[in-house]
Short mmCIF file of C-alpha atoms (C1' of nucleotides) in Angstrom, two decimals:
data_model
loop_
_atom_site.label_atom_id
_atom_site.label_comp_id
_atom_site.label_asym_id
_atom_site.label_seq_id
_atom_site.Cartn_x
_atom_site.Cartn_y
_atom_site.Cartn_z
CA MET D 6 -12.32 -1.39 -7.19
CA THR D 7 -13.77 -2.08 -10.52
CA ARG D 8 -16.99 -0.38 -11.32
CA VAL D 9 -19.26 -2.96 -12.68
CA LYS D 10 -22.64 -2.06 -14.42
CA THR D 11 -25.37 -4.20 -13.33
CA SER D 12 -28.04 -4.22 -15.87
CA ASP D 13 -27.64 -1.68 -18.86
CA LEU D 14 -27.08 -3.41 -22.03
CA SER D 15 -26.01 -1.87 -25.29
CA ASP D 16 -27.02 -3.20 -28.55
CA SER D 17 -23.69 -4.18 -29.43
CA ALA D 18 -23.46 -6.30 -26.23
CA VAL D 19 -26.87 -7.96 -26.97
CA ALA D 20 -25.95 -8.71 -30.61
CA ALA D 21 -22.44 -10.16 -29.44
CA TRP D 22 -24.23 -12.37 -26.69
CA ALA D 23 -26.71 -13.71 -29.29
CA ARG D 24 -23.87 -14.46 -31.79
CA LEU D 25 -21.65 -16.10 -29.21
CA LEU D 26 -24.60 -18.52 -27.92
CA ARG D 27 -25.82 -19.21 -31.55
CA THR D 28 -22.22 -19.73 -33.17
CA SER D 29 -21.09 -21.98 -30.39
CA GLN D 30 -23.97 -24.02 -30.50
CA SER D 31 -23.76 -24.52 -34.13
CA LEU D 32 -20.06 -25.49 -34.17
CA LEU D 33 -20.49 -27.71 -31.42
CA ALA D 34 -23.20 -29.64 -33.34
CA ASP D 35 -21.06 -29.63 -36.56
CA VAL D 36 -18.21 -31.11 -35.09
CA GLU D 37 -20.07 -33.50 -32.89
CA ALA D 38 -21.73 -34.71 -36.06
CA GLY D 39 -18.40 -35.00 -37.82
CA LEU D 40 -16.97 -37.22 -34.99
CA LYS D 41 -20.10 -39.32 -34.83
CA ALA D 42 -20.15 -39.36 -38.92
CA ALA D 43 -16.55 -41.08 -38.51
CA GLY D 44 -17.84 -43.45 -35.98
CA LEU D 45 -16.16 -41.93 -32.87
CA PRO D 46 -17.24 -41.00 -29.47
CA PRO D 47 -18.36 -37.56 -28.61
CA LEU D 48 -15.98 -34.75 -27.82
CA VAL D 49 -16.28 -34.72 -24.04
CA TRP D 50 -14.71 -38.34 -24.34
CA TYR D 51 -11.74 -36.87 -25.96
CA ASP D 52 -11.54 -33.80 -23.47
CA ALA D 53 -11.50 -36.32 -20.63
CA LEU D 54 -9.03 -38.53 -22.04
CA LEU D 55 -6.63 -35.62 -23.03
CA GLU D 56 -6.67 -34.49 -19.66
CA LEU D 57 -5.39 -37.57 -18.36
CA ARG D 58 -2.89 -38.10 -20.89
CA GLY D 59 0.30 -36.68 -19.64
CA GLU D 60 -0.71 -37.33 -15.91
CA LYS D 61 1.47 -40.16 -15.32
CA ASP D 62 0.14 -40.60 -11.83
CA GLY D 63 -3.49 -40.32 -12.97
CA LEU D 64 -5.98 -37.75 -11.60
CA ARG D 65 -8.78 -37.93 -8.95
CA PRO D 66 -12.41 -37.71 -10.26
CA TYR D 67 -12.79 -34.39 -8.61
CA GLN D 68 -9.63 -32.92 -10.04
CA LEU D 69 -11.10 -33.91 -13.58
CA GLN D 70 -14.43 -32.34 -12.84
CA GLU D 71 -12.76 -29.25 -12.06
CA ARG D 72 -10.95 -28.70 -15.20
CA MET D 73 -13.78 -29.91 -17.30
CA LEU D 74 -16.38 -27.77 -15.55
CA LEU D 75 -18.44 -30.75 -14.94
CA THR D 76 -20.63 -31.47 -12.01
CA GLN D 77 -19.49 -34.46 -9.68
CA TYR D 78 -22.43 -36.78 -10.72
CA ASN D 79 -21.75 -35.98 -14.31
CA MET D 80 -18.23 -37.05 -14.10
CA SER D 81 -19.04 -40.03 -12.23
CA ARG D 82 -21.20 -41.49 -14.95
CA LEU D 83 -18.80 -40.14 -17.68
CA LEU D 84 -16.17 -42.23 -15.96
CA ASP D 85 -18.42 -45.30 -15.85
CA ARG D 86 -18.92 -45.18 -19.54
CA LEU D 87 -15.11 -44.43 -20.12
CA ALA D 88 -14.36 -47.43 -18.02
CA GLU D 89 -16.90 -49.68 -19.49
CA ALA D 90 -15.39 -48.96 -22.98
CA GLY D 91 -11.87 -49.66 -21.55
CA TYR D 92 -10.28 -46.32 -21.99
CA VAL D 93 -9.79 -45.62 -18.52
CA ASP D 94 -8.80 -47.50 -15.35
CA ARG D 95 -10.27 -46.66 -11.81
CA ARG D 96 -7.84 -47.75 -9.10
CA PRO D 97 -8.44 -47.08 -5.37
CA CYS D 98 -6.53 -44.24 -3.82
CA LEU D 99 -3.97 -45.06 -1.33
CA GLU D 100 -3.56 -41.58 0.42
CA ASP D 101 -7.41 -41.06 0.69
CA GLY D 102 -9.90 -44.01 1.22
CA ARG D 103 -12.79 -42.16 -0.16
CA GLY D 104 -11.35 -41.39 -3.53
CA GLN D 105 -9.86 -43.31 -6.58
CA ILE D 106 -7.44 -42.45 -9.05
CA VAL D 107 -8.12 -42.43 -12.80
CA HIS D 108 -5.61 -43.52 -15.51
CA LEU D 109 -5.54 -43.57 -19.12
CA THR D 110 -5.40 -47.06 -20.66
CA SER D 111 -3.19 -47.78 -23.70
CA ALA D 112 -6.76 -48.20 -25.49
CA GLY D 113 -7.55 -44.70 -24.32
CA ARG D 114 -4.07 -43.39 -25.55
CA ALA D 115 -4.98 -45.16 -28.93
CA LEU D 116 -8.30 -43.57 -29.30
CA LEU D 117 -6.89 -40.09 -28.70
CA LYS D 118 -4.55 -40.79 -31.68
CA ARG D 119 -7.45 -42.07 -33.81
CA MET D 120 -9.65 -38.97 -32.93
CA TRP D 121 -7.05 -36.25 -33.19
CA PRO D 122 -6.82 -36.30 -37.09
CA VAL D 123 -10.75 -36.24 -37.46
CA TYR D 124 -11.07 -33.53 -34.82
CA ARG D 125 -8.33 -31.42 -36.23
CA THR D 126 -9.92 -31.55 -39.61
CA LEU D 127 -13.33 -30.60 -38.19
CA ILE D 128 -11.76 -27.48 -36.49
CA ALA D 129 -9.90 -26.37 -39.39
CA GLU D 130 -13.25 -26.74 -41.77
CA HIS D 131 -15.79 -25.14 -39.18
CA PHE D 132 -13.54 -22.90 -37.21
CA SER D 133 -9.95 -21.94 -38.19
CA GLY D 134 -10.39 -22.21 -41.87
CA ARG D 135 -12.88 -19.12 -41.80
CA LEU D 136 -10.52 -16.97 -39.66
CA SER D 137 -7.33 -15.00 -39.80
CA ASP D 138 -4.61 -15.66 -37.48
CA LYS D 139 -5.19 -12.25 -36.19
CA ASP D 140 -8.81 -13.08 -35.33
CA CYS D 141 -7.94 -16.19 -33.56
CA ARG D 142 -5.64 -14.12 -31.32
CA ASP D 143 -8.28 -11.36 -30.91
CA LEU D 144 -10.94 -13.88 -30.14
CA ALA D 145 -9.08 -15.64 -27.60
CA ARG D 146 -8.20 -12.24 -25.86
CA ILE D 147 -11.76 -11.25 -25.60
CA LEU D 148 -12.99 -14.61 -24.39
CA ASP D 149 -10.34 -14.74 -21.84
CA LYS D 150 -11.74 -11.39 -20.44
CA LEU D 151 -14.97 -13.61 -19.72
CA ALA D 152 -13.02 -16.16 -17.71
CA PRO D 153 -13.73 -15.01 -13.99
CA SER D 154 -12.05 -17.62 -11.79
CA TYR D 155 -11.53 -20.76 -13.45
CA ALA D 156 -8.60 -21.65 -15.45
CA THR D 157 -8.53 -21.08 -19.22
CA GLY D 158 -6.43 -24.26 -20.32
CA MET E 8 -12.41 -19.36 -55.30
CA THR E 9 -11.44 -19.08 -51.58
CA ARG E 10 -8.66 -21.50 -50.92
CA VAL E 11 -9.41 -23.39 -47.63
CA LYS E 12 -6.42 -24.98 -45.63
CA THR E 13 -7.92 -28.58 -44.95
CA SER E 14 -6.07 -29.66 -41.72
CA ASP E 15 -3.33 -27.33 -40.81
CA LEU E 16 -3.95 -25.56 -37.29
CA SER E 17 -1.96 -22.92 -35.85
CA ASP E 18 -1.44 -22.58 -31.87
CA SER E 19 -3.73 -19.68 -31.84
CA ALA E 20 -6.30 -21.57 -33.68
CA VAL E 21 -6.29 -24.43 -31.20
CA ALA E 22 -6.06 -22.07 -28.17
CA ALA E 23 -9.09 -19.75 -29.39
CA TRP E 24 -11.19 -22.95 -30.27
CA ALA E 25 -10.53 -24.27 -26.70
CA ARG E 26 -11.45 -20.79 -25.13
CA LEU E 27 -14.37 -20.62 -27.29
CA LEU E 28 -15.80 -24.04 -26.08
CA ARG E 29 -14.72 -23.66 -22.55
CA THR E 30 -16.20 -20.02 -22.18
CA SER E 31 -19.50 -20.58 -23.91
CA GLN E 32 -20.12 -23.68 -21.67
CA SER E 33 -19.33 -21.69 -18.63
CA LEU E 34 -21.41 -18.65 -19.48
CA LEU E 35 -24.43 -20.90 -20.63
CA ALA E 36 -24.23 -22.80 -17.21
CA ASP E 37 -24.02 -19.53 -15.20
CA VAL E 38 -27.18 -17.85 -16.92
CA GLU E 39 -29.24 -20.96 -16.95
CA ALA E 40 -28.39 -21.27 -13.13
CA GLY E 41 -29.31 -17.78 -12.69
CA LEU E 42 -32.68 -18.30 -14.33
CA LYS E 43 -33.31 -21.40 -12.27
CA ALA E 44 -32.51 -19.54 -8.99
CA ALA E 45 -34.93 -16.87 -9.91
CA GLY E 46 -37.66 -19.73 -10.57
CA LEU E 47 -37.81 -19.17 -14.05
CA PRO E 48 -37.77 -21.65 -16.98
CA PRO E 49 -34.67 -22.40 -19.23
CA LEU E 50 -33.17 -20.17 -21.68
CA VAL E 51 -34.53 -22.05 -24.87
CA TRP E 52 -37.90 -21.34 -23.61
CA TYR E 53 -37.21 -17.86 -23.69
CA ASP E 54 -35.69 -18.09 -27.17
CA ALA E 55 -38.72 -19.87 -28.36
CA LEU E 56 -41.25 -17.37 -27.17
CA LEU E 57 -38.94 -14.38 -28.25
CA GLU E 58 -39.11 -15.82 -31.88
CA LEU E 59 -43.04 -15.99 -31.57
CA ARG E 60 -43.41 -12.49 -30.38
CA GLY E 61 -44.05 -10.13 -33.03
CA GLU E 62 -45.24 -13.07 -35.41
CA LYS E 63 -48.55 -11.89 -35.55
CA ASP E 64 -49.62 -14.94 -37.72
CA GLY E 65 -47.61 -17.19 -35.71
CA LEU E 66 -44.90 -19.73 -37.12
CA ARG E 67 -45.03 -23.32 -38.23
CA PRO E 68 -42.97 -25.79 -36.24
CA TYR E 69 -40.34 -26.30 -39.11
CA GLN E 70 -39.84 -22.44 -39.12
CA LEU E 71 -39.17 -22.11 -35.42
CA GLN E 72 -36.75 -24.99 -35.67
CA GLU E 73 -34.72 -23.51 -38.60
CA ARG E 74 -34.48 -20.21 -36.64
CA MET E 75 -33.51 -21.87 -33.38
CA LEU E 76 -31.20 -24.66 -34.89
CA LEU E 77 -33.15 -27.48 -33.29
CA THR E 78 -34.01 -30.81 -34.72
CA GLN E 79 -37.56 -31.56 -35.55
CA TYR E 80 -38.34 -33.87 -32.62
CA ASN E 81 -36.69 -31.74 -30.20
CA MET E 82 -38.77 -28.79 -31.29
CA SER E 83 -41.85 -31.06 -31.15
CA ARG E 84 -41.15 -32.13 -27.42
CA LEU E 85 -40.25 -28.38 -26.68
CA LEU E 86 -43.69 -27.35 -28.04
CA ASP E 87 -45.31 -30.15 -25.71
CA ARG E 88 -43.99 -28.49 -22.64
CA LEU E 89 -44.62 -24.83 -23.71
CA ALA E 90 -48.21 -25.76 -24.77
CA GLU E 91 -48.65 -27.99 -21.55
CA ALA E 92 -47.44 -24.78 -19.58
CA GLY E 93 -49.90 -22.58 -21.51
CA TYR E 94 -47.13 -20.32 -23.20
CA VAL E 95 -48.20 -21.20 -26.58
CA ASP E 96 -51.32 -22.33 -28.48
CA ARG E 97 -51.21 -24.96 -31.50
CA ARG E 98 -53.74 -24.45 -34.10
CA PRO E 99 -54.25 -26.48 -37.07
CA CYS E 100 -52.77 -25.05 -40.58
CA LEU E 101 -55.51 -24.15 -43.06
CA GLU E 102 -53.18 -23.99 -46.20
CA ASP E 103 -51.39 -27.27 -45.15
CA GLY E 104 -53.17 -30.25 -43.47
CA ARG E 105 -49.89 -31.71 -42.32
CA GLY E 106 -48.96 -28.58 -40.26
CA GLN E 107 -50.01 -26.46 -37.51
CA ILE E 108 -49.37 -22.89 -36.60
CA VAL E 109 -48.01 -22.08 -33.15
CA HIS E 110 -48.88 -18.82 -31.57
CA LEU E 111 -47.59 -16.91 -28.46
CA THR E 112 -50.26 -16.76 -25.67
CA SER E 113 -50.70 -13.82 -23.48
CA ALA E 114 -49.34 -15.98 -20.57
CA GLY E 115 -46.25 -16.49 -22.97
CA ARG E 116 -46.12 -12.61 -23.75
CA ALA E 117 -46.16 -12.12 -19.98
CA LEU E 118 -43.57 -14.79 -19.21
CA LEU E 119 -41.19 -12.95 -21.69
CA LYS E 120 -41.76 -9.68 -19.54
CA ARG E 121 -40.98 -11.50 -16.46
CA MET E 122 -37.87 -13.45 -17.67
CA TRP E 123 -36.21 -10.12 -19.43
CA PRO E 124 -35.09 -8.22 -16.52
CA VAL E 125 -33.42 -11.29 -14.76
CA TYR E 126 -31.73 -12.30 -18.14
CA ARG E 127 -30.53 -8.75 -18.86
CA THR E 128 -28.93 -8.69 -15.42
CA LEU E 129 -27.22 -12.00 -16.17
CA ILE E 130 -25.87 -11.24 -19.44
CA ALA E 131 -24.62 -7.71 -17.97
CA GLU E 132 -23.05 -9.69 -15.26
CA HIS E 133 -21.52 -12.34 -16.78
CA PHE E 134 -20.71 -11.05 -20.35
CA SER E 135 -20.90 -7.55 -21.03
CA GLY E 136 -19.89 -6.10 -17.83
CA ARG E 137 -16.59 -7.76 -18.59
CA LEU E 138 -16.04 -6.50 -22.11
CA SER E 139 -15.60 -2.94 -23.68
CA ASP E 140 -18.14 -1.87 -26.51
CA LYS E 141 -15.16 -2.47 -28.90
CA ASP E 142 -14.61 -5.88 -27.57
CA CYS E 143 -18.59 -6.63 -28.09
CA ARG E 144 -18.15 -5.46 -31.74
CA ASP E 145 -14.96 -7.22 -32.68
CA LEU E 146 -16.49 -10.23 -31.08
CA ALA E 147 -19.80 -10.04 -33.17
CA ARG E 148 -17.55 -9.41 -36.32
CA ILE E 149 -15.39 -12.41 -35.71
CA LEU E 150 -18.23 -14.94 -34.83
CA ASP E 151 -19.97 -13.74 -37.87
CA LYS E 152 -17.20 -15.15 -40.10
CA LEU E 153 -17.92 -18.48 -38.43
CA ALA E 154 -21.80 -18.49 -39.79
CA PRO E 155 -21.67 -20.35 -43.03
CA SER E 156 -25.09 -20.49 -44.27
CA TYR E 157 -27.96 -19.87 -41.38
CA ALA E 158 -28.98 -16.35 -40.28
CA THR E 159 -27.37 -14.95 -37.29
CA GLY E 160 -30.37 -13.16 -35.81
"C1'" DA I 23 -41.69 -40.46 -52.77
"C1'" DA I 24 -40.95 -36.01 -49.94
"C1'" DA I 25 -42.00 -32.99 -46.20
"C1'" DG I 26 -44.25 -31.61 -41.79
"C1'" DA I 27 -44.81 -33.56 -37.54
"C1'" DT I 28 -45.08 -37.26 -33.80
"C1'" DT I 29 -43.71 -41.08 -30.94
"C1'" DG I 30 -41.83 -45.19 -28.47
"C1'" DA I 31 -37.49 -46.71 -26.76
"C1'" DT I 32 -33.08 -45.60 -25.30
"C1'" DC I 33 -29.33 -42.80 -23.63
"C1'" DA I 34 -27.43 -38.90 -21.21
"C1'" DG I 35 -28.07 -35.16 -17.85
"C1'" DT I 36 -29.88 -33.45 -13.33
"C1'" DC I 37 -31.72 -33.56 -8.37
"C1'" DA I 38 -31.82 -35.07 -4.11
"C1'" DA I 39 -30.41 -38.65 -1.03
"C1'" DT I 40 -27.07 -41.77 0.22
"C1'" DC I 41 -22.53 -43.90 1.67
"C1'" DT I 42 -17.70 -43.76 2.98
"C1'" DT I 43 -13.86 -41.75 4.90
"C1'" DG I 44 -11.45 -37.53 6.56
"C1'" DC F 3 -20.07 -32.33 10.14
"C1'" DA F 4 -17.11 -31.62 5.03
"C1'" DA F 5 -15.25 -33.78 1.18
"C1'" DG F 6 -15.26 -37.50 -2.49
"C1'" DA F 7 -18.08 -40.34 -4.89
"C1'" DT F 8 -22.05 -43.13 -6.30
"C1'" DT F 9 -27.03 -43.96 -7.19
"C1'" DG F 10 -32.38 -44.08 -7.92
"C1'" DA F 11 -35.75 -41.57 -9.81
"C1'" DC F 12 -36.78 -38.19 -13.23
"C1'" DT F 13 -36.35 -34.93 -16.82
"C1'" DG F 14 -34.63 -34.09 -21.42
"C1'" DA F 15 -32.29 -35.31 -25.73
"C1'" DT F 16 -31.54 -38.69 -29.61
"C1'" DC F 17 -32.43 -42.48 -32.86
"C1'" DA F 18 -35.53 -44.89 -35.79
"C1'" DA F 19 -39.61 -45.83 -36.91
"C1'" DT F 20 -44.26 -44.22 -38.06
"C1'" DC F 21 -48.15 -41.19 -39.50
"C1'" DT F 22 -50.60 -37.87 -42.72
"C1'" DT F 23 -50.58 -34.81 -46.51
"C1'" DT F 24 -48.62 -32.89 -50.42
#
DNA sequence: AAAGATTGATCAGTCAATCTTG
DNA sequence: CAAGATTGACTGATCAATCTTT
């Protein structure tokens, strides 16, 4: 049994919490702005397409939502936009008549290729360029402790 | 002159970036859900009211947006909702006819008092309860390096 | 013209209800 | 009835345009 304090917060805990919220909000805004400035779609499109890449047999929407921590209706509407733009393909699922299978299209694959150099540069500029390699490893280790059940892919 | 690598990302950098996005998204969702479950308004209301508390002379909207990293129109609409709910008070600004001054009302002060015990418990449960005090300090130190210009209050 | 602030129109996220199949 | 997925109605965020004052 792990003993968990329920409501006693140290100053350092509150400070760390505030910085985590503030910093992640700011970083996300900067990176989204950078993508937009390059005429590219938002990060969530990249994430979804990246999950689908390498899944030769595609993924069911519910699998995608689980990996991306999205709600079902959010995923449904995201897939609407991605399909509308031609980056994914929705096919009926043979094993389960309720569901579908989502595949990455070649246009989707091409978008990933086009986005990555920009995204990569933005991460370097706003994030890793300001940290040492040890900082990155320490940060990942600490954040991993905060993941209760879901995978940290 | 600091030399900054522009686009070369180590594996640990990418891993840390991914975890930062994932973890902050998940934590924020958990805490927002906890507030909602307790019948309380969203975190951004708390943040705004907290900034106003202790500002005896109130704040101009543009000051509040700077501190909260919000856009001008977002702040305008947030203040609409807070004023509508009676938690803040918008008064004309005497020194500058374009502007206004926003004050916390006593109902706003009461809301802060009501939200804090719930918020505090959620932070402990999802965040600091899973970290050591050293983790918190390390985390804050690393995140501080990522803050380029804006204050980290 | 620039700064502070707001607004109409539009787009994305959310809630509750719905539909279909297992 | 559960699970997978969608949809209509509504709330919140965003963009561009606007208004007022400096």
